mmCIF file of C-alpha atoms and ligand atoms in Angstrom:
data_model
loop_
_atom_site.group_PDB
_atom_site.id
_atom_site.type_symbol
_atom_site.label_atom_id
_atom_site.label_comp_id
_atom_site.label_asym_id
_atom_site.label_seq_id
_atom_site.Cartn_x
_atom_site.Cartn_y
_atom_site.Cartn_z
ATOM 1 C CA MET V 57 -11.699 -25.964 20.538
ATOM 2 C CA LYS V 58 -11.088 -22.252 19.220
ATOM 3 C CA LYS V 59 -10.033 -20.471 22.745
ATOM 4 C CA ASN V 60 -12.723 -18.347 23.892
ATOM 5 C CA ILE V 61 -12.820 -14.953 22.840
ATOM 6 C CA ASN V 62 -14.191 -11.462 22.764
ATOM 7 C CA ASN V 63 -13.787 -9.299 19.791
ATOM 8 C CA LEU V 64 -12.237 -6.057 21.641
ATOM 9 C CA PHE V 65 -8.938 -7.707 19.909
ATOM 10 C CA ILE V 66 -9.961 -6.088 16.509
ATOM 11 C CA THR V 67 -9.641 -2.575 18.764
ATOM 12 C CA GLN V 68 -6.356 -0.506 18.557
ATOM 13 C CA ARG V 69 -4.961 -0.548 21.432
ATOM 14 C CA VAL V 70 -7.132 2.434 23.657
ATOM 15 C CA ASN V 71 -4.238 5.219 25.992
ATOM 16 C CA GLU V 72 -4.473 8.102 27.757
ATOM 17 C CA LYS V 73 -4.670 10.673 24.657
ATOM 18 C CA ASP V 74 -8.225 8.279 24.304
ATOM 19 C CA GLN V 75 -10.103 8.672 27.070
ATOM 20 C CA VAL V 76 -13.109 11.900 26.045
ATOM 21 C CA PRO V 77 -12.299 15.174 27.130
ATOM 22 C CA LYS V 78 -15.384 16.971 29.694
ATOM 23 C CA VAL V 79 -16.444 19.291 26.905
ATOM 24 C CA ILE V 80 -17.209 16.813 24.080
ATOM 25 C CA LYS V 81 -18.625 14.698 26.883
ATOM 26 C CA VAL V 82 -20.772 17.756 27.832
ATOM 27 C CA THR V 83 -21.381 18.756 24.831
ATOM 28 C CA ASN V 84 -22.765 14.434 23.520
ATOM 29 C CA LYS V 85 -25.358 15.557 26.870
ATOM 30 C CA LEU V 86 -26.122 18.709 25.462
ATOM 31 C CA ILE V 87 -27.447 17.217 21.932
ATOM 32 C CA LYS V 88 -28.852 13.759 23.511
ATOM 33 C CA LYS V 89 -31.147 16.667 25.321
ATOM 34 C CA LEU V 90 -31.665 18.628 23.205
ATOM 35 C CA GLY V 91 -32.919 15.329 20.955
ATOM 36 C CA TYR V 92 -30.656 14.785 18.539
ATOM 37 C CA ASN V 93 -29.624 11.425 17.498
ATOM 38 C CA TYR V 94 -26.162 12.483 16.516
ATOM 39 C CA LYS V 95 -22.667 11.944 19.471
ATOM 40 C CA ILE V 96 -19.482 12.839 19.427
ATOM 41 C CA LYS V 97 -16.319 10.320 18.634
ATOM 42 C CA ARG V 98 -13.291 10.703 18.515
ATOM 43 C CA ASP V 99 -11.786 10.262 14.410
ATOM 44 C CA ILE V 100 -9.373 8.173 13.571
ATOM 45 C CA ASP V 101 -5.842 9.467 14.236
ATOM 46 C CA LEU V 102 -4.450 8.797 10.439
ATOM 47 C CA PHE V 103 -0.055 8.805 11.056
ATOM 48 C CA ARG V 104 -0.809 6.936 14.236
ATOM 49 C CA ASP V 105 -3.892 4.261 13.540
ATOM 50 C CA MET V 106 -2.994 2.841 10.197
ATOM 51 C CA ASN V 107 -6.267 1.465 9.944
ATOM 52 C CA THR V 108 -10.324 1.867 10.534
ATOM 53 C CA ILE V 109 -12.264 0.365 12.764
ATOM 54 C CA GLU V 110 -14.361 -0.692 9.947
ATOM 55 C CA GLN V 111 -10.936 -2.127 8.423
ATOM 56 C CA ARG V 112 -10.046 -4.189 10.853
ATOM 57 C CA ILE V 113 -13.614 -5.810 11.540
ATOM 58 C CA ASN V 114 -12.772 -6.555 7.249
ATOM 59 C CA PHE V 115 -9.646 -7.287 7.786
ATOM 60 C CA PHE V 116 -10.747 -9.877 10.090
ATOM 61 C CA HIS V 117 -13.046 -11.977 8.564
ATOM 62 C CA ILE V 118 -11.205 -11.890 5.546
ATOM 63 C CA LEU V 119 -8.303 -12.936 7.061
ATOM 64 C CA SER V 120 -10.564 -15.997 9.399
ATOM 65 C CA ALA V 121 -11.647 -16.712 5.562
ATOM 66 C CA VAL V 122 -9.050 -17.931 4.001
ATOM 67 C CA ILE V 123 -7.266 -19.504 6.644
ATOM 68 C CA GLU V 124 -11.190 -21.403 6.891
ATOM 69 C CA ASN V 125 -10.865 -21.999 3.825
ATOM 70 C CA ASN V 126 -7.414 -23.834 3.901
ATOM 71 C CA VAL V 127 -5.943 -22.172 1.253
ATOM 72 C CA GLU V 128 -2.789 -22.589 0.425
ATOM 73 C CA GLY V 129 0.241 -20.511 1.196
ATOM 74 C CA GLU V 130 1.527 -18.010 3.746
ATOM 75 C CA ILE V 131 0.369 -14.084 5.487
ATOM 76 C CA THR V 132 2.149 -11.381 4.262
ATOM 77 C CA GLU V 133 1.883 -7.623 4.241
ATOM 78 C CA PHE V 134 3.184 -4.325 1.149
ATOM 79 C CA GLY V 135 4.181 -1.639 3.739
ATOM 80 C CA CYS V 136 3.593 -2.571 7.764
ATOM 81 C CA PHE V 137 5.910 0.834 9.762
ATOM 82 C CA THR V 138 4.950 0.110 12.758
ATOM 83 C CA GLY V 139 2.543 -3.009 12.358
ATOM 84 C CA GLN V 140 -1.148 -1.434 13.872
ATOM 85 C CA CYS V 141 -2.458 -3.897 10.972
ATOM 86 C CA ALA V 142 0.502 -6.956 11.170
ATOM 87 C CA ILE V 143 -1.055 -6.965 14.963
ATOM 88 C CA LEU V 144 -4.546 -7.949 13.957
ATOM 89 C CA PHE V 145 -3.714 -10.483 11.972
ATOM 90 C CA GLN V 146 -0.940 -12.113 13.640
ATOM 91 C CA LYS V 147 -3.599 -12.212 16.354
ATOM 92 C CA ILE V 148 -5.585 -14.239 14.137
ATOM 93 C CA LEU V 149 -3.714 -16.772 12.809
ATOM 94 C CA ASP V 150 -3.292 -16.875 16.686
ATOM 95 C CA PHE V 151 -6.836 -17.286 17.373
ATOM 96 C CA ASN V 152 -7.440 -19.728 13.939
ATOM 97 C CA HIS V 153 -4.304 -21.250 15.974
ATOM 98 C CA SER V 154 -2.839 -20.659 12.296
ATOM 99 C CA GLY V 155 0.515 -21.980 11.400
ATOM 100 C CA LYS V 156 0.464 -20.055 8.564
ATOM 101 C CA ILE V 157 4.290 -17.996 9.006
ATOM 102 C CA LEU V 158 3.573 -13.422 8.851
ATOM 103 C CA HIS V 159 6.073 -12.364 6.119
ATOM 104 C CA LEU V 160 6.411 -8.063 6.888
ATOM 105 C CA TYR V 161 7.948 -6.507 4.305
ATOM 106 C CA ASP V 162 8.885 -2.501 4.638
ATOM 107 C CA SER V 163 12.081 -0.081 4.425
ATOM 108 C CA PHE V 164 11.357 2.151 7.033
ATOM 109 C CA GLU V 165 12.551 4.561 5.960
ATOM 110 C CA LYS V 166 9.431 6.329 6.534
ATOM 111 C CA LYS V 167 8.445 7.654 9.979
ATOM 112 C CA PHE V 168 5.478 9.679 9.594
ATOM 113 C CA SER V 169 4.726 10.841 13.507
ATOM 114 C CA TYR V 170 7.661 9.614 15.590
ATOM 115 C CA SER V 171 10.435 11.961 13.373
ATOM 116 C CA ASP V 172 13.321 10.405 14.554
ATOM 117 C CA LYS V 173 12.525 7.080 16.026
ATOM 118 C CA ASN V 174 13.200 3.142 14.773
ATOM 119 C CA ILE V 175 10.392 2.180 13.248
ATOM 120 C CA GLU V 176 11.540 -0.889 13.150
ATOM 121 C CA GLU V 177 12.457 -1.785 16.437
ATOM 122 C CA ILE V 178 8.648 -0.803 17.434
ATOM 123 C CA LEU V 179 7.490 -2.694 15.149
ATOM 124 C CA ILE V 180 8.712 -5.492 17.191
ATOM 125 C CA GLU V 181 8.202 -4.216 21.265
ATOM 126 C CA ASN V 182 4.597 -3.471 19.955
ATOM 127 C CA PHE V 183 5.126 -7.070 19.589
ATOM 128 C CA ARG V 184 6.012 -8.018 22.345
ATOM 129 C CA GLU V 185 4.001 -6.274 24.949
ATOM 130 C CA GLN V 186 1.129 -7.927 22.946
ATOM 131 C CA GLU V 187 2.841 -11.049 23.619
ATOM 132 C CA LEU V 188 2.561 -12.153 19.924
ATOM 133 C CA LYS V 189 5.211 -13.894 17.788
ATOM 134 C CA VAL V 190 7.377 -11.154 16.481
ATOM 135 C CA PRO V 191 6.646 -12.015 12.020
ATOM 136 C CA VAL V 192 9.730 -12.528 9.110
ATOM 137 C CA ILE V 193 10.978 -8.815 9.151
ATOM 138 C CA HIS V 194 12.131 -8.637 4.701
ATOM 139 C CA LYS V 195 14.108 -5.097 5.240
ATOM 140 C CA GLY V 196 14.823 -2.686 2.671
ATOM 141 C CA LEU V 197 13.047 -1.180 -0.405
ATOM 142 C CA PHE V 198 10.293 -3.585 -1.814
ATOM 143 C CA SER V 199 12.795 -3.233 -5.841
ATOM 144 C CA GLU V 200 14.987 -4.781 -3.251
ATOM 145 C CA THR V 201 13.528 -7.206 -1.674
ATOM 146 C CA LEU V 202 10.955 -8.313 -4.227
ATOM 147 C CA PRO V 203 10.375 -11.158 -5.563
ATOM 148 C CA GLY V 204 13.842 -12.686 -4.674
ATOM 149 C CA GLN V 205 12.055 -12.669 -0.282
ATOM 150 C CA LEU V 206 8.433 -13.901 -1.140
ATOM 151 C CA PRO V 207 7.181 -17.048 -0.051
ATOM 152 C CA ASP V 208 6.785 -19.731 -2.726
ATOM 153 C CA LYS V 209 2.815 -19.652 -2.073
ATOM 154 C CA ILE V 210 1.196 -16.491 -0.678
ATOM 155 C CA ALA V 211 -2.802 -16.967 0.607
ATOM 156 C CA PHE V 212 -3.095 -13.601 2.177
ATOM 157 C CA ALA V 213 -2.195 -10.256 1.450
ATOM 158 C CA HIS V 214 -2.129 -6.695 2.256
ATOM 159 C CA ILE V 215 -0.362 -4.231 0.626
ATOM 160 C CA ASP V 216 -0.801 -0.879 2.263
ATOM 161 C CA CYS V 217 2.129 1.290 0.738
ATOM 162 C CA GLY V 218 0.461 4.835 1.039
ATOM 163 C CA PHE V 219 3.551 8.102 2.157
ATOM 164 C CA GLY V 220 1.552 11.061 1.587
ATOM 165 C CA GLY V 221 4.000 11.255 -1.841
ATOM 166 C CA ASP V 222 3.081 11.722 -5.479
ATOM 167 C CA LYS V 223 0.471 9.701 -7.210
ATOM 168 C CA PHE V 224 2.155 7.777 -9.993
ATOM 169 C CA GLN V 225 5.316 7.841 -7.632
ATOM 170 C CA HIS V 226 2.984 5.676 -5.783
ATOM 171 C CA LYS V 227 0.868 3.764 -8.431
ATOM 172 C CA GLU V 228 4.640 2.430 -9.109
ATOM 173 C CA ILE V 229 5.281 1.166 -5.814
ATOM 174 C CA VAL V 230 1.763 -0.919 -5.573
ATOM 175 C CA LEU V 231 2.009 -2.399 -9.294
ATOM 176 C CA PHE V 232 5.048 -3.700 -8.381
ATOM 177 C CA CYS V 233 3.501 -5.020 -5.979
ATOM 178 C CA LEU V 234 1.172 -6.193 -7.749
ATOM 179 C CA GLU V 235 3.502 -7.872 -10.253
ATOM 180 C CA ASN V 236 5.340 -9.756 -7.993
ATOM 181 C CA ILE V 237 3.217 -11.396 -6.010
ATOM 182 C CA TYR V 238 -0.259 -12.820 -8.342
ATOM 183 C CA ASP V 239 2.358 -14.959 -9.544
ATOM 184 C CA LYS V 240 2.673 -16.323 -5.374
ATOM 185 C CA MET V 241 -0.851 -16.205 -5.128
ATOM 186 C CA THR V 242 -2.738 -19.607 -4.693
ATOM 187 C CA LYS V 243 -6.225 -20.685 -6.392
ATOM 188 C CA GLY V 244 -8.974 -18.231 -3.460
ATOM 189 C CA SER V 245 -5.662 -16.594 -1.612
ATOM 190 C CA VAL V 246 -6.539 -13.072 -1.145
ATOM 191 C CA CYS V 247 -4.835 -9.707 -1.463
ATOM 192 C CA VAL V 248 -6.149 -6.609 0.198
ATOM 193 C CA LEU V 249 -6.105 -2.358 -1.048
ATOM 194 C CA MET V 250 -5.252 -0.626 1.301
ATOM 195 C CA ASP V 251 -6.416 3.030 -0.004
ATOM 196 C CA TYR V 252 -8.777 2.111 -2.908
ATOM 197 C CA VAL V 253 -11.595 4.508 -3.812
ATOM 198 C CA ASN V 254 -13.310 3.577 -6.265
ATOM 199 C CA PRO V 255 -15.740 6.755 -7.504
ATOM 200 C CA LEU V 256 -18.943 5.291 -8.461
ATOM 201 C CA THR V 257 -19.467 3.357 -4.756
ATOM 202 C CA ASN V 258 -20.467 6.539 -3.189
ATOM 203 C CA ASP V 259 -17.314 5.630 -1.209
ATOM 204 C CA PRO V 260 -17.524 7.291 2.423
ATOM 205 C CA GLY V 261 -13.756 7.046 3.103
ATOM 206 C CA ALA V 262 -10.659 10.158 1.737
ATOM 207 C CA ASP V 263 -9.189 9.350 -0.732
ATOM 208 C CA CYS V 264 -6.209 9.639 0.560
ATOM 209 C CA ASN V 265 -3.818 7.508 -2.246
ATOM 210 C CA PRO V 266 -5.286 7.303 -5.473
ATOM 211 C CA GLY V 267 -2.329 6.008 -6.423
ATOM 212 C CA VAL V 268 -3.584 2.519 -5.929
ATOM 213 C CA LYS V 269 -6.666 2.414 -7.983
ATOM 214 C CA LEU V 270 -4.417 4.304 -10.630
ATOM 215 C CA ALA V 271 -2.290 0.864 -10.465
ATOM 216 C CA CYS V 272 -4.953 -1.562 -10.037
ATOM 217 C CA ASP V 273 -6.856 0.303 -13.526
ATOM 218 C CA ASP V 274 -3.822 -0.857 -14.900
ATOM 219 C CA PHE V 275 -3.406 -3.702 -13.366
ATOM 220 C CA PHE V 276 -6.303 -5.581 -14.138
ATOM 221 C CA LYS V 277 -7.164 -4.815 -17.521
ATOM 222 C CA ASP V 278 -6.157 -8.083 -18.802
ATOM 223 C CA LYS V 279 -6.654 -9.680 -15.534
ATOM 224 C CA PRO V 280 -10.054 -12.035 -14.158
ATOM 225 C CA GLU V 281 -9.874 -11.060 -10.865
ATOM 226 C CA VAL V 282 -12.956 -8.852 -10.272
ATOM 227 C CA ILE V 283 -11.539 -5.768 -7.440
ATOM 228 C CA VAL V 284 -14.775 -5.555 -4.511
ATOM 229 C CA SER V 285 -14.606 -1.698 -2.445
ATOM 230 C CA LEU V 286 -15.545 -2.443 0.997
ATOM 231 C CA TYR V 287 -16.454 -0.108 3.926
ATOM 232 C CA GLY V 288 -14.183 1.012 5.477
ATOM 233 C CA ASN V 289 -16.038 4.344 6.872
ATOM 234 C CA GLN V 290 -13.499 7.793 6.908
ATOM 235 C CA VAL V 291 -10.027 5.207 5.400
ATOM 236 C CA SER V 292 -11.170 2.586 2.458
ATOM 237 C CA HIS V 293 -9.900 -0.079 1.163
ATOM 238 C CA ALA V 294 -10.798 -2.832 -1.334
ATOM 239 C CA TYR V 295 -9.690 -6.847 -1.979
ATOM 240 C CA PHE V 296 -9.730 -9.485 -5.195
ATOM 241 C CA LYS V 297 -9.793 -13.088 -4.171
ATOM 242 C CA LYS V 298 -7.430 -14.970 -6.548
ATOM 243 C CA LEU V 299 -8.778 -17.356 -9.145
HETATM 244 C C1 SAM F 1178 0.786 3.789 5.721
HETATM 245 S S1 SAM F 1178 2.397 2.704 6.284
HETATM 246 C C2 SAM F 1178 1.667 1.506 6.242
HETATM 247 C C3 SAM F 1178 1.017 1.013 8.211
HETATM 248 C C4 SAM F 1178 0.688 -0.159 8.383
HETATM 249 N N1 SAM F 1178 0.095 -0.684 7.151
HETATM 250 C C5 SAM F 1178 0.314 0.074 10.047
HETATM 251 O O1 SAM F 1178 -1.012 -1.629 10.292
HETATM 252 O O2 SAM F 1178 0.882 0.253 10.256
HETATM 253 C C6 SAM F 1178 3.329 2.724 4.457
HETATM 254 C C7 SAM F 1178 4.418 1.818 4.957
HETATM 255 O O3 SAM F 1178 4.967 1.595 3.080
HETATM 256 C C8 SAM F 1178 6.401 1.536 3.809
HETATM 257 N N2 SAM F 1178 7.363 1.799 2.114
HETATM 258 C C9 SAM F 1178 6.563 1.895 1.208
HETATM 259 N N3 SAM F 1178 6.672 2.709 -0.140
HETATM 260 C C10 SAM F 1178 7.670 1.428 -0.219
HETATM 261 C C11 SAM F 1178 8.954 0.687 -0.675
HETATM 262 N N4 SAM F 1178 9.293 1.115 -1.802
HETATM 263 N N5 SAM F 1178 9.352 0.098 -0.251
HETATM 264 C C12 SAM F 1178 9.548 -0.467 0.648
HETATM 265 N N6 SAM F 1178 8.388 -0.316 2.198
HETATM 266 C C13 SAM F 1178 8.128 1.611 1.200
HETATM 267 C C14 SAM F 1178 6.568 2.525 4.366
HETATM 268 O O4 SAM F 1178 8.340 2.800 4.825
HETATM 269 C C15 SAM F 1178 5.929 3.287 5.334
HETATM 270 O O5 SAM F 1178 6.169 2.172 6.678
#
């Protein structure tokens, strides 16, 4: 039987910075008094949170379905940084009593707002703090770790390697990941593509890494799989299911 659990684990960690400032509380009261159906809420801190609440809900349902459908293979993430998505993946695995192994790939060279810190150490500490099993970490550029360090079969992949750089360089990195994982993805496995924005969907998410769509446009030209856009609020993403 599954452990009794509420869905609070899909929210990001609350810290002191997240306490609602007085000015916001007062403004919200005023807005309410004036009869407007609006409320000011904290926006995502892109360089800390790395994903939105809506994306976390999407991850919860997608990864749970992969596990429940007994899709063959392991769980992988290409670009894990401090583990904001990876922690959620491990929690979903544990919640479902899944023995699937989480493999993380990153060079840990990108620091974003953590300036001089050792990102790999922060990642490990974050897992320990949450009393989660530390995943298998494949440190290095993807060009060094792929395909050699990939598991034989992949059930779930998350490609999230945006670094705020040149979109054509990013496109090549995403393309490299897709080319290496595609044949290892088993039937029914799912790959989530962080930052994928399709302009035709009126997506409200910021198009912060257009290289993802460019890579997918190239890669899926001759493939039967379809990319499905997901609502992620401030940041978009999408997925495809391997046929
Ligand atoms: C946006 S962050 C990932 C956020 C992460 N998924 C999370 O939930 O916290 C992008 C990561 O991709 C990594 N990355 C980008 N290009 C890479 C490459 N060519 N090889 C290895 N890692 C890379 C960066 O080091 C960075 O940590």
